[in-house]
């Protein structure tokens, strides 16, 4: 539990600049404090009134805090911090106090694109337009909320130099965590109870934040930004459909989708700071089928090298054809998902690939399931041979937009994109949560919740399954599920998410 300095707060809060109107207009980036630009300024806030399920919640909004001393991009290296007003009056919310409230740390990253911090207001546009924000719900339950922005794959500075290539986004999130710890004594909320949340690329970054706590691999990047000199390990991770383990995701994808030749892919772009998604359909050509056939056999080799075991101790391996206890365990997760849906009264008659008798899910035809959900990506799903994927762009450099990050795609480079060079393996590793689980020098978060919808085709089911199984094997508390028929998305089960958060918040570190 962290030490809190209580007395000076009251005096400072009396000088608050705004105490009434609810406003949604963002503030300009904070003016650096002469003593230390990273010191939280309790006087720089606006009051916001949030309507959460019929309840009015009053919060202090500390928006656009630049969380490093030498930012390279103050559009994204900023954080919004929200604190329930009650904590400034010695009151409790949801059983928490200013001293004990966990800090909910959601990021808005999607597609490894740059992301602005989240706000407590409903989104103006995008898939969640008009919906109650997860941040507002967290505040109504007594969490302090800190939502960091982060640089992303196309981000450039005024000279046209790329500033958001890997590992920029994770370095930014770590710097934000360090800011919270640096300010822990004064800022309401317990920086020893930070719970990260994110979806897809944002889920991968949450997981990576949870896995790579305090690892020195990131030290020089953090020092270059003037990040606070504080720890960056966190307490818990909520990751929705994490697009992680990119080095092995191509093989995993073909292990699952080999033989499914029609695809419906989503093209991601940015428009006015918002991510746009457009669906494009097609059929794999013969060369792409060859790529699928070349990649799929690499997956059993990878899995068998992980020495994964089920909770009952069974070795989760695969034979050369990709069958075996590992696949059975993934299928069992799907069956458990279907059983939960059935128990909740969902009509599963359209899922002809399930065997159901006497209201029990007794079997699954995995190949038929895969055909039913359909392929989204062409092989290689992530490291595109012509460097056209978002992940190719993630692994570019200051002066090069795209690079390969797997040996296979580098060796089979094609297309018109110049070069076809490969990212430095250390940078690739620094984007993969798997690389830091159990690694010497990394403090892994003890509590994890991982969700990947059963209808999600953005990465193979094996990717979150391997993450969750590795965590379980290493003694972490893991709540893992493949919610029934849920597509690639996040924050769709807030009651369950917040129940999990409340339960883990009572646990020790
Ligand atoms: C996301 C989706 C993808 O399919 C991908 O490859 C990377 C990121 C996303 O939604 O964040």
Coordinates of C-alpha atoms and ligand atoms in Angstrom, one line a residue:
X1 CA 0.0 0.0 0.0
X2 CA 1.4 3.4 -0.9
X3 CA 2.0 6.2 1.5
X4 CA -0.3 9.2 1.1
X5 CA 0.3 12.7 2.1
X6 CA -3.2 14.0 3.0
X7 CA -2.9 17.5 4.6
X8 CA -1.7 19.8 1.8
X9 CA -4.5 18.6 -0.4
X10 CA -7.2 20.6 1.2
X11 CA -5.4 23.9 0.9
X12 CA -4.6 23.3 -2.7
X13 CA -8.0 22.2 -3.6
X14 CA -9.5 25.5 -2.3
X15 CA -7.6 27.3 -5.1
X16 CA -9.3 25.1 -7.7
X17 CA -9.9 26.9 -11.0
X18 CA -13.3 25.6 -11.7
X19 CA -15.9 24.1 -9.5
X20 CA -19.2 24.0 -11.3
X21 CA -20.1 23.7 -15.0
X22 CA -20.0 20.4 -16.8
X23 CA -17.9 20.9 -19.9
X24 CA -16.5 18.6 -22.4
X25 CA -14.0 20.9 -24.1
X26 CA -10.4 19.6 -23.8
X27 CA -7.8 21.8 -22.1
X28 CA -4.6 22.7 -23.8
X29 CA -1.5 20.7 -22.7
X30 CA -0.5 21.5 -19.1
X31 CA 2.0 24.3 -18.7
X32 CA 5.1 22.7 -17.1
X33 CA 5.5 23.4 -13.4
X34 CA 8.6 25.4 -12.8
X35 CA 9.8 22.9 -10.1
X36 CA 9.0 19.8 -12.0
X37 CA 6.9 19.4 -15.1
X38 CA 5.8 15.9 -14.0
X39 CA 4.4 17.0 -10.6
X40 CA 0.6 16.7 -10.5
X41 CA -1.1 20.1 -10.3
X42 CA -4.2 19.6 -8.2
X43 CA -5.5 23.1 -9.1
X44 CA -5.7 22.5 -12.8
X45 CA -9.0 20.7 -13.3
X46 CA -12.5 21.2 -14.5
X47 CA -15.6 19.7 -12.8
X48 CA -17.6 17.3 -14.9
X49 CA -21.0 15.9 -14.1
X50 CA -21.5 12.4 -15.5
X51 CA -24.8 10.7 -15.9
X52 CA -24.3 7.0 -15.2
X53 CA -27.4 4.7 -15.3
X54 CA -29.6 7.5 -13.9
X55 CA -27.0 8.5 -11.2
X56 CA -25.1 11.8 -11.4
X57 CA -21.4 11.4 -10.7
X58 CA -19.3 14.5 -10.1
X59 CA -15.7 14.2 -10.9
X60 CA -12.6 16.4 -11.2
X61 CA -11.1 16.1 -14.7
X62 CA -7.4 16.7 -15.0
X63 CA -7.1 16.5 -18.8
X64 CA -4.2 16.6 -21.2
X65 CA -1.4 16.1 -18.7
X66 CA 1.9 15.7 -20.5
X67 CA 3.3 12.7 -18.8
X68 CA 7.0 13.0 -19.8
X69 CA 9.5 15.8 -19.4
X70 CA 10.7 15.8 -23.0
X71 CA 7.6 14.8 -25.1
X72 CA 8.1 14.3 -28.8
X73 CA 4.3 14.6 -29.5
X74 CA 2.0 16.4 -27.1
X75 CA -1.1 15.3 -29.1
X76 CA -0.6 11.8 -27.9
X77 CA 1.9 11.8 -24.9
X78 CA -0.9 13.1 -22.7
X79 CA -3.1 11.6 -20.1
X80 CA -6.6 12.3 -18.8
X81 CA -7.0 11.7 -15.1
X82 CA -10.4 11.7 -13.5
X83 CA -11.1 11.6 -9.7
X84 CA -14.5 11.3 -8.0
X85 CA -15.3 14.6 -6.3
X86 CA -16.1 12.7 -3.1
X87 CA -12.4 11.9 -2.6
X88 CA -11.7 15.6 -2.1
X89 CA -14.1 15.6 0.8
X90 CA -12.9 12.6 2.7
X91 CA -15.8 10.5 1.5
X92 CA -15.9 6.9 0.3
X93 CA -17.2 5.6 -3.0
X94 CA -18.0 2.0 -3.6
X95 CA -16.1 1.1 -0.5
X96 CA -12.9 2.9 -1.6
X97 CA -11.3 6.0 -0.3
X98 CA -8.8 8.5 -1.8
X99 CA -6.1 6.3 -0.4
X100 CA -7.4 2.9 -1.4
X101 CA -9.2 3.4 -4.8
X102 CA -7.6 1.3 -7.5
X103 CA -6.5 3.2 -10.6
X104 CA -8.3 2.1 -13.8
X105 CA -5.9 2.6 -16.8
X106 CA -7.8 2.2 -20.1
X107 CA -6.1 3.0 -23.4
X108 CA -7.9 3.8 -26.6
X109 CA -5.3 2.2 -28.9
X110 CA -6.7 0.4 -32.0
X111 CA -4.8 -1.0 -35.0
X112 CA -1.5 0.1 -33.4
X113 CA -2.6 3.6 -34.5
X114 CA -1.9 6.7 -32.4
X115 CA -4.6 7.1 -29.7
X116 CA -5.7 10.1 -27.7
X117 CA -6.6 9.6 -24.1
X118 CA -10.1 8.4 -23.3
X119 CA -12.7 10.7 -21.8
X120 CA -15.5 10.3 -19.5
X121 CA -18.0 11.5 -22.1
X122 CA -19.7 9.2 -24.6
X123 CA -17.7 9.0 -27.9
X124 CA -18.9 11.4 -30.6
X125 CA -18.3 8.9 -33.4
X126 CA -17.0 5.4 -34.1
X127 CA -18.4 2.0 -33.0
X128 CA -19.2 3.2 -29.5
X129 CA -20.8 6.6 -30.5
X130 CA -23.3 7.8 -27.9
X131 CA -22.6 4.8 -25.5
X132 CA -21.8 5.3 -21.9
X133 CA -18.1 5.4 -21.5
X134 CA -16.3 2.7 -19.6
X135 CA -14.4 5.5 -17.8
X136 CA -17.7 7.0 -16.5
X137 CA -18.8 3.6 -15.2
X138 CA -15.4 3.1 -13.5
X139 CA -15.8 6.6 -11.8
X140 CA -19.3 5.8 -10.6
X141 CA -17.8 2.7 -8.9
X142 CA -15.1 4.7 -7.1
X143 CA -12.1 4.0 -9.3
X144 CA -9.7 6.8 -10.1
X145 CA -9.3 6.7 -13.9
X146 CA -6.1 7.5 -15.8
X147 CA -6.3 7.2 -19.6
X148 CA -3.0 7.7 -21.4
X149 CA -2.7 8.5 -25.1
X150 CA 0.1 6.9 -27.0
X151 CA 1.9 7.4 -30.3
X152 CA 1.2 5.0 -33.1
X153 CA 2.5 3.6 -36.4
X154 CA 2.0 6.5 -38.8
X155 CA 2.9 9.3 -36.3
X156 CA 5.5 11.8 -37.6
X157 CA 7.1 14.9 -36.3
X158 CA 7.2 18.3 -38.1
X159 CA 10.3 17.1 -40.0
X160 CA 8.5 14.1 -41.4
X161 CA 10.5 11.7 -39.1
X162 CA 8.4 8.8 -37.8
X163 CA 8.0 9.0 -34.0
X164 CA 5.5 6.3 -33.3
X165 CA 7.2 3.1 -34.5
X166 CA 7.7 0.2 -32.1
X167 CA 8.3 0.4 -29.2
X168 CA 6.8 3.9 -28.9
X169 CA 3.3 3.0 -27.8
X170 CA 4.4 0.7 -24.9
X171 CA 7.1 3.2 -23.9
X172 CA 4.4 5.9 -23.7
X173 CA 2.1 3.7 -21.6
X174 CA 5.0 2.8 -19.2
X175 CA 5.8 6.5 -18.9
X176 CA 2.2 7.2 -18.0
X177 CA 2.4 4.5 -15.3
X178 CA 5.6 6.0 -14.0
X179 CA 3.8 9.4 -13.8
X180 CA 1.1 7.9 -11.7
X181 CA 3.6 6.3 -9.3
X182 CA 5.7 9.5 -9.2
X183 CA 2.6 11.4 -8.1
X184 CA 1.1 8.6 -5.9
X185 CA 1.6 10.4 -2.6
X186 CA -0.5 13.4 -3.6
X187 CA -2.9 12.1 -6.2
X188 CA -6.0 10.2 -5.0
X189 CA -5.9 6.5 -6.0
X190 CA -3.4 3.7 -5.2
X191 CA -0.7 3.4 -7.8
X192 CA 0.1 -0.1 -6.4
X193 CA -3.4 -1.1 -7.7
X194 CA -3.2 0.0 -11.4
X195 CA -5.6 -2.1 -13.6
X196 CA -4.9 -1.7 -17.3
X197 CA -7.6 -2.2 -19.9
X198 CA -7.5 -2.3 -23.7
X199 CA -8.9 -3.9 -26.8
X200 CA -7.1 -5.5 -29.7
X201 CA -3.8 -3.6 -30.3
X202 CA -4.8 -1.8 -27.0
X203 CA -5.3 -5.2 -25.4
X204 CA -1.9 -6.4 -26.6
X205 CA -0.4 -3.2 -25.1
X206 CA -2.3 -3.8 -21.8
X207 CA -0.9 -7.3 -21.7
X208 CA 2.6 -6.1 -22.5
X209 CA 2.4 -3.4 -19.8
X210 CA 1.4 -6.2 -17.4
X211 CA 4.1 -8.5 -18.5
X212 CA 7.1 -6.2 -18.9
X213 CA 7.0 -4.3 -15.6
X214 CA 10.3 -2.5 -14.8
X215 CA 12.2 -4.4 -17.5
X216 CA 15.5 -2.6 -18.4
X217 CA 14.9 -3.2 -22.1
X218 CA 12.8 0.0 -22.1
X219 CA 15.0 2.1 -19.9
X220 CA 16.9 4.1 -22.6
X221 CA 13.6 4.9 -24.4
X222 CA 12.0 6.1 -21.1
X223 CA 15.1 8.1 -20.2
X224 CA 15.1 9.8 -23.6
X225 CA 11.6 11.0 -23.0
X226 CA 12.3 12.2 -19.5
X227 CA 9.9 9.8 -18.0
X228 CA 9.5 9.9 -14.2
X229 CA 12.1 7.9 -12.3
X230 CA 9.6 5.4 -10.8
X231 CA 8.5 1.8 -11.3
X232 CA 6.2 0.8 -14.2
X233 CA 4.9 -2.6 -13.1
X234 CA 1.1 -2.8 -12.7
X235 CA -1.3 -4.8 -10.6
X236 CA -3.8 -6.3 -13.1
X237 CA -4.5 -6.6 -16.8
X238 CA -7.8 -6.7 -18.6
X239 CA -7.1 -7.5 -22.3
X240 CA -9.8 -7.9 -24.9
X241 CA -8.8 -9.8 -28.0
X242 CA -5.1 -8.9 -27.7
X243 CA -3.3 -8.8 -31.0
X244 CA -0.1 -10.0 -29.4
X245 CA 2.7 -12.5 -30.1
X246 CA 3.1 -11.1 -33.6
X247 CA 6.2 -13.2 -34.3
X248 CA 4.1 -16.4 -34.1
X249 CA 0.7 -15.0 -35.1
X250 CA 1.1 -15.8 -38.8
X251 CA 1.7 -19.5 -38.2
X252 CA -1.1 -19.6 -35.6
X253 CA -3.5 -18.0 -38.1
X254 CA -2.8 -20.7 -40.7
X255 CA -2.9 -23.4 -38.2
X256 CA -6.5 -22.3 -37.6
X257 CA -7.6 -21.1 -41.1
X258 CA -5.6 -23.3 -43.5
X259 CA -8.1 -24.5 -46.1
X260 CA -10.5 -21.6 -45.7
X261 CA -9.8 -19.7 -48.9
X262 CA -12.5 -17.0 -49.0
X263 CA -11.8 -14.0 -46.8
X264 CA -13.4 -10.8 -45.7
X265 CA -10.6 -8.4 -44.5
X266 CA -10.9 -5.1 -42.8
X267 CA -8.8 -2.2 -44.0
X268 CA -7.9 0.3 -41.2
X269 CA -7.2 3.9 -41.7
X270 CA -7.3 7.2 -39.8
X271 CA -9.7 10.1 -40.5
X272 CA -9.7 13.1 -38.2
X273 CA -8.1 11.2 -35.3
X274 CA -10.7 8.4 -35.6
X275 CA -10.0 4.9 -36.8
X276 CA -11.9 3.9 -39.9
X277 CA -12.6 0.2 -40.8
X278 CA -13.7 -0.9 -44.3
X279 CA -14.5 -4.5 -45.3
X280 CA -13.0 -6.0 -48.5
X281 CA -13.9 -9.6 -49.7
X282 CA -11.8 -11.9 -51.8
X283 CA -10.5 -15.5 -52.4
X284 CA -6.9 -16.6 -51.8
X285 CA -4.9 -17.2 -55.0
X286 CA -2.7 -20.3 -55.5
X287 CA 0.4 -18.5 -54.2
X288 CA -1.4 -17.4 -51.0
X289 CA -2.5 -21.0 -50.5
X290 CA 1.1 -22.1 -50.8
X291 CA 2.0 -19.5 -48.2
X292 CA -0.6 -20.9 -45.9
X293 CA 0.7 -24.4 -46.4
X294 CA 4.2 -23.2 -45.7
X295 CA 3.3 -21.4 -42.5
X296 CA 1.0 -23.8 -40.8
X297 CA 3.6 -26.5 -40.0
X298 CA 5.6 -23.9 -38.0
X299 CA 2.9 -23.7 -35.4
X300 CA 3.1 -27.1 -33.8
X301 CA 6.9 -26.6 -33.6
X302 CA 6.4 -23.4 -31.7
X303 CA 3.6 -24.7 -29.4
X304 CA 5.6 -27.9 -28.6
X305 CA 8.6 -25.7 -27.6
X306 CA 6.4 -23.8 -25.0
X307 CA 5.9 -26.8 -22.7
X308 CA 2.4 -25.8 -22.0
X309 CA 0.3 -27.8 -19.6
X310 CA -3.4 -27.8 -18.7
X311 CA -4.6 -27.2 -15.2
X312 CA -4.6 -30.9 -14.6
X313 CA -1.0 -31.3 -15.8
X314 CA -1.6 -32.7 -19.3
X315 CA 1.1 -31.6 -21.9
X316 CA -0.6 -29.4 -24.4
X317 CA 1.2 -30.5 -27.6
X318 CA 0.3 -30.8 -31.3
X319 CA 1.3 -33.4 -33.9
X320 CA 2.8 -32.3 -37.2
X321 CA -0.6 -32.0 -38.7
X322 CA -1.7 -29.6 -36.0
X323 CA -3.9 -32.0 -34.0
X324 CA -3.5 -33.0 -30.4
X325 CA -4.2 -32.0 -26.8
X326 CA -3.5 -28.3 -27.5
X327 CA -6.2 -28.2 -30.1
X328 CA -8.5 -30.2 -27.9
X329 CA -8.0 -27.7 -25.1
X330 CA -8.8 -24.7 -27.4
X331 CA -11.9 -26.6 -28.6
X332 CA -12.9 -27.3 -25.0
X333 CA -12.8 -23.5 -24.3
X334 CA -15.2 -23.0 -27.3
X335 CA -17.5 -25.8 -25.9
X336 CA -17.5 -24.1 -22.5
X337 CA -18.4 -20.8 -24.1
X338 CA -21.3 -22.5 -26.0
X339 CA -22.5 -24.2 -22.8
X340 CA -22.6 -20.9 -20.9
X341 CA -24.6 -19.4 -23.8
X342 CA -26.9 -22.4 -23.8
X343 CA -27.4 -22.1 -20.0
X344 CA -28.3 -18.4 -20.4
X345 CA -31.0 -19.4 -22.9
X346 CA -29.2 -18.6 -26.2
X347 CA -30.5 -20.4 -29.2
X348 CA -27.5 -22.3 -30.6
X349 CA -29.4 -24.2 -33.4
X350 CA -27.5 -22.2 -36.1
X351 CA -24.2 -23.5 -34.7
X352 CA -24.5 -26.8 -36.6
X353 CA -20.8 -27.5 -35.8
X354 CA -21.7 -28.1 -32.1
X355 CA -23.0 -31.4 -30.8
X356 CA -25.7 -30.8 -28.2
X357 CA -27.7 -33.4 -26.4
X358 CA -29.9 -32.9 -23.3
X359 CA -28.9 -29.3 -23.1
X360 CA -25.3 -30.3 -22.8
X361 CA -22.6 -29.3 -25.4
X362 CA -20.9 -32.7 -26.0
X363 CA -18.7 -32.0 -29.0
X364 CA -17.5 -29.6 -31.6
X365 CA -16.4 -29.9 -35.2
X366 CA -13.4 -27.5 -35.1
X367 CA -12.9 -27.3 -38.9
X368 CA -16.6 -26.6 -39.4
X369 CA -16.5 -23.9 -36.7
X370 CA -13.5 -22.2 -38.5
X371 CA -15.4 -22.3 -41.8
X372 CA -18.5 -20.8 -40.1
X373 CA -16.6 -17.8 -38.6
X374 CA -14.6 -17.4 -41.8
X375 CA -11.1 -16.1 -42.6
X376 CA -10.4 -12.4 -42.3
X377 CA -6.8 -12.2 -43.3
X378 CA -4.7 -13.3 -46.3
X379 CA -1.5 -15.2 -45.4
X380 CA 0.8 -14.2 -43.9
X381 CA -1.9 -12.5 -41.8
X382 CA 0.4 -10.1 -40.0
X383 CA 3.9 -9.9 -41.7
X384 CA 2.6 -9.2 -45.2
X385 CA 5.0 -10.2 -48.0
X386 CA 4.5 -6.8 -49.7
X387 CA 4.7 -4.9 -46.4
X388 CA 1.1 -3.8 -46.6
X389 CA -0.1 -4.7 -43.1
X390 CA -0.5 -2.4 -40.1
X391 CA 2.0 -4.5 -38.2
X392 CA 4.6 -3.9 -41.0
X393 CA 4.1 -0.3 -40.4
X394 CA 4.4 -0.7 -36.7
X395 CA 7.9 -2.1 -37.1
X396 CA 9.2 0.6 -39.4
X397 CA 11.9 3.0 -38.2
X398 CA 12.3 6.8 -37.9
X399 CA 13.0 7.0 -41.6
X400 CA 11.4 3.9 -43.1
X401 CA 7.6 3.3 -42.9
X402 CA 7.4 -0.5 -43.1
X403 CA 9.6 -3.5 -42.3
X404 CA 9.3 -7.3 -41.9
X405 CA 9.4 -8.9 -38.5
X406 CA 9.4 -12.6 -39.3
X407 CA 12.1 -14.6 -41.0
X408 CA 9.6 -16.2 -43.4
X409 CA 8.2 -13.0 -44.8
X410 CA 11.6 -11.3 -45.0
X411 CA 12.8 -14.3 -47.0
X412 CA 9.7 -14.2 -49.3
X413 CA 9.5 -10.4 -49.6
X414 CA 7.6 -9.3 -52.7
X415 CA 5.8 -6.3 -54.1
X416 CA 6.7 -2.8 -54.8
X417 CA 7.5 -1.5 -51.3
X418 CA 11.1 -0.6 -51.3
X419 CA 13.7 -2.6 -49.3
X420 CA 12.0 -5.4 -47.5
X421 CA 14.4 -5.0 -44.6
X422 CA 13.6 -6.5 -41.2
X423 CA 13.0 -4.9 -37.8
X424 CA 15.6 -5.4 -35.2
X425 CA 14.6 -8.6 -33.3
X426 CA 15.0 -6.9 -29.9
X427 CA 12.3 -4.3 -31.0
X428 CA 10.0 -7.0 -32.1
X429 CA 10.5 -8.8 -28.8
X430 CA 9.7 -5.5 -26.9
X431 CA 6.2 -5.6 -28.4
X432 CA 5.4 -9.1 -27.3
X433 CA 3.9 -9.8 -23.8
X434 CA 5.0 -13.5 -24.1
X435 CA 8.6 -12.5 -24.2
X436 CA 8.4 -11.1 -20.6
X437 CA 6.2 -13.6 -18.8
X438 CA 8.6 -15.2 -16.3
X439 CA 11.5 -13.3 -17.7
X440 CA 14.3 -12.3 -15.3
X441 CA 14.0 -8.6 -14.6
X442 CA 10.3 -8.3 -15.4
X443 CA 7.7 -7.9 -12.7
X444 CA 4.6 -9.5 -14.1
X445 CA 1.2 -8.4 -13.0
X446 CA -0.4 -11.0 -10.7
X447 CA -4.0 -10.7 -12.0
X448 CA -5.3 -11.1 -15.5
X449 CA -8.6 -11.2 -17.4
X450 CA -8.4 -12.1 -21.0
X451 CA -11.4 -12.2 -23.4
X452 CA -11.5 -13.2 -27.1
X453 CA -14.9 -13.5 -28.7
X454 CA -15.7 -16.9 -30.3
X455 CA -16.5 -15.1 -33.6
X456 CA -13.2 -13.1 -33.6
X457 CA -11.1 -13.7 -36.7
X458 CA -8.5 -10.9 -36.3
X459 CA -6.0 -13.3 -34.8
X460 CA -6.1 -17.1 -34.1
X461 CA -7.8 -18.3 -30.9
X462 CA -4.5 -19.9 -30.1
X463 CA -2.9 -16.5 -29.4
X464 CA -5.0 -15.5 -26.3
X465 CA -5.1 -19.2 -25.3
X466 CA -1.3 -19.5 -25.2
X467 CA -1.1 -16.2 -23.2
X468 CA -3.7 -17.3 -20.7
X469 CA -2.2 -20.8 -20.3
X470 CA 1.3 -19.5 -19.8
X471 CA 0.0 -17.1 -17.1
X472 CA -1.9 -19.9 -15.3
X473 CA 1.2 -22.1 -15.4
X474 CA 3.2 -19.3 -13.9
X475 CA 0.8 -19.0 -10.9
X476 CA -1.0 -15.8 -11.9
X477 CA -4.7 -15.5 -11.3
X478 CA -6.3 -15.7 -14.8
X479 CA -9.9 -15.3 -15.8
X480 CA -10.0 -16.5 -19.4
X481 CA -13.0 -17.0 -21.7
X482 CA -14.1 -16.9 -25.3
X483 CA -17.4 -15.2 -25.1
X484 CA -20.0 -16.7 -27.3
X485 CA -20.4 -15.3 -30.8
X486 CA -18.7 -12.1 -29.9
X487 CA -16.7 -10.5 -32.8
X488 CA -13.5 -8.5 -32.5
X489 CA -14.4 -5.9 -29.9
X490 CA -14.0 -4.9 -26.2
X491 CA -15.8 -3.5 -23.2
X492 CA -19.0 -5.4 -24.1
X493 CA -19.4 -7.0 -20.6
X494 CA -18.9 -4.1 -18.2
X495 CA -20.8 -5.7 -15.3
X496 CA -18.5 -8.8 -15.4
X497 CA -15.4 -6.7 -16.0
X498 CA -16.1 -4.5 -12.9
X499 CA -17.0 -7.6 -10.8
X500 CA -13.6 -9.0 -11.7
X501 CA -11.9 -5.7 -10.9
X502 CA -13.6 -5.5 -7.5
X503 CA -12.6 -9.0 -6.7
X504 CA -9.0 -8.6 -7.7
X505 CA -8.7 -5.3 -6.0
X506 CA -9.1 -7.1 -2.6
X507 CA -6.1 -9.4 -3.5
X508 CA -2.5 -8.7 -2.4
X509 CA 0.1 -7.9 -5.0
Ligands
LIG1 C1 -6.3 -4.5 -34.6 C2 -6.9 -5.4 -35.5 C3 -6.1 -6.2 -36.3 O1 -6.7 -7.1 -37.1 C4 -4.7 -6.1 -36.2 O2 -4.0 -6.8 -37.0 C5 -4.1 -5.2 -35.4 C6 -4.9 -4.4 -34.6 C7 -7.2 -3.6 -33.8 O3 -8.4 -3.7 -33.9 O4 -6.6 -2.9 -32.9

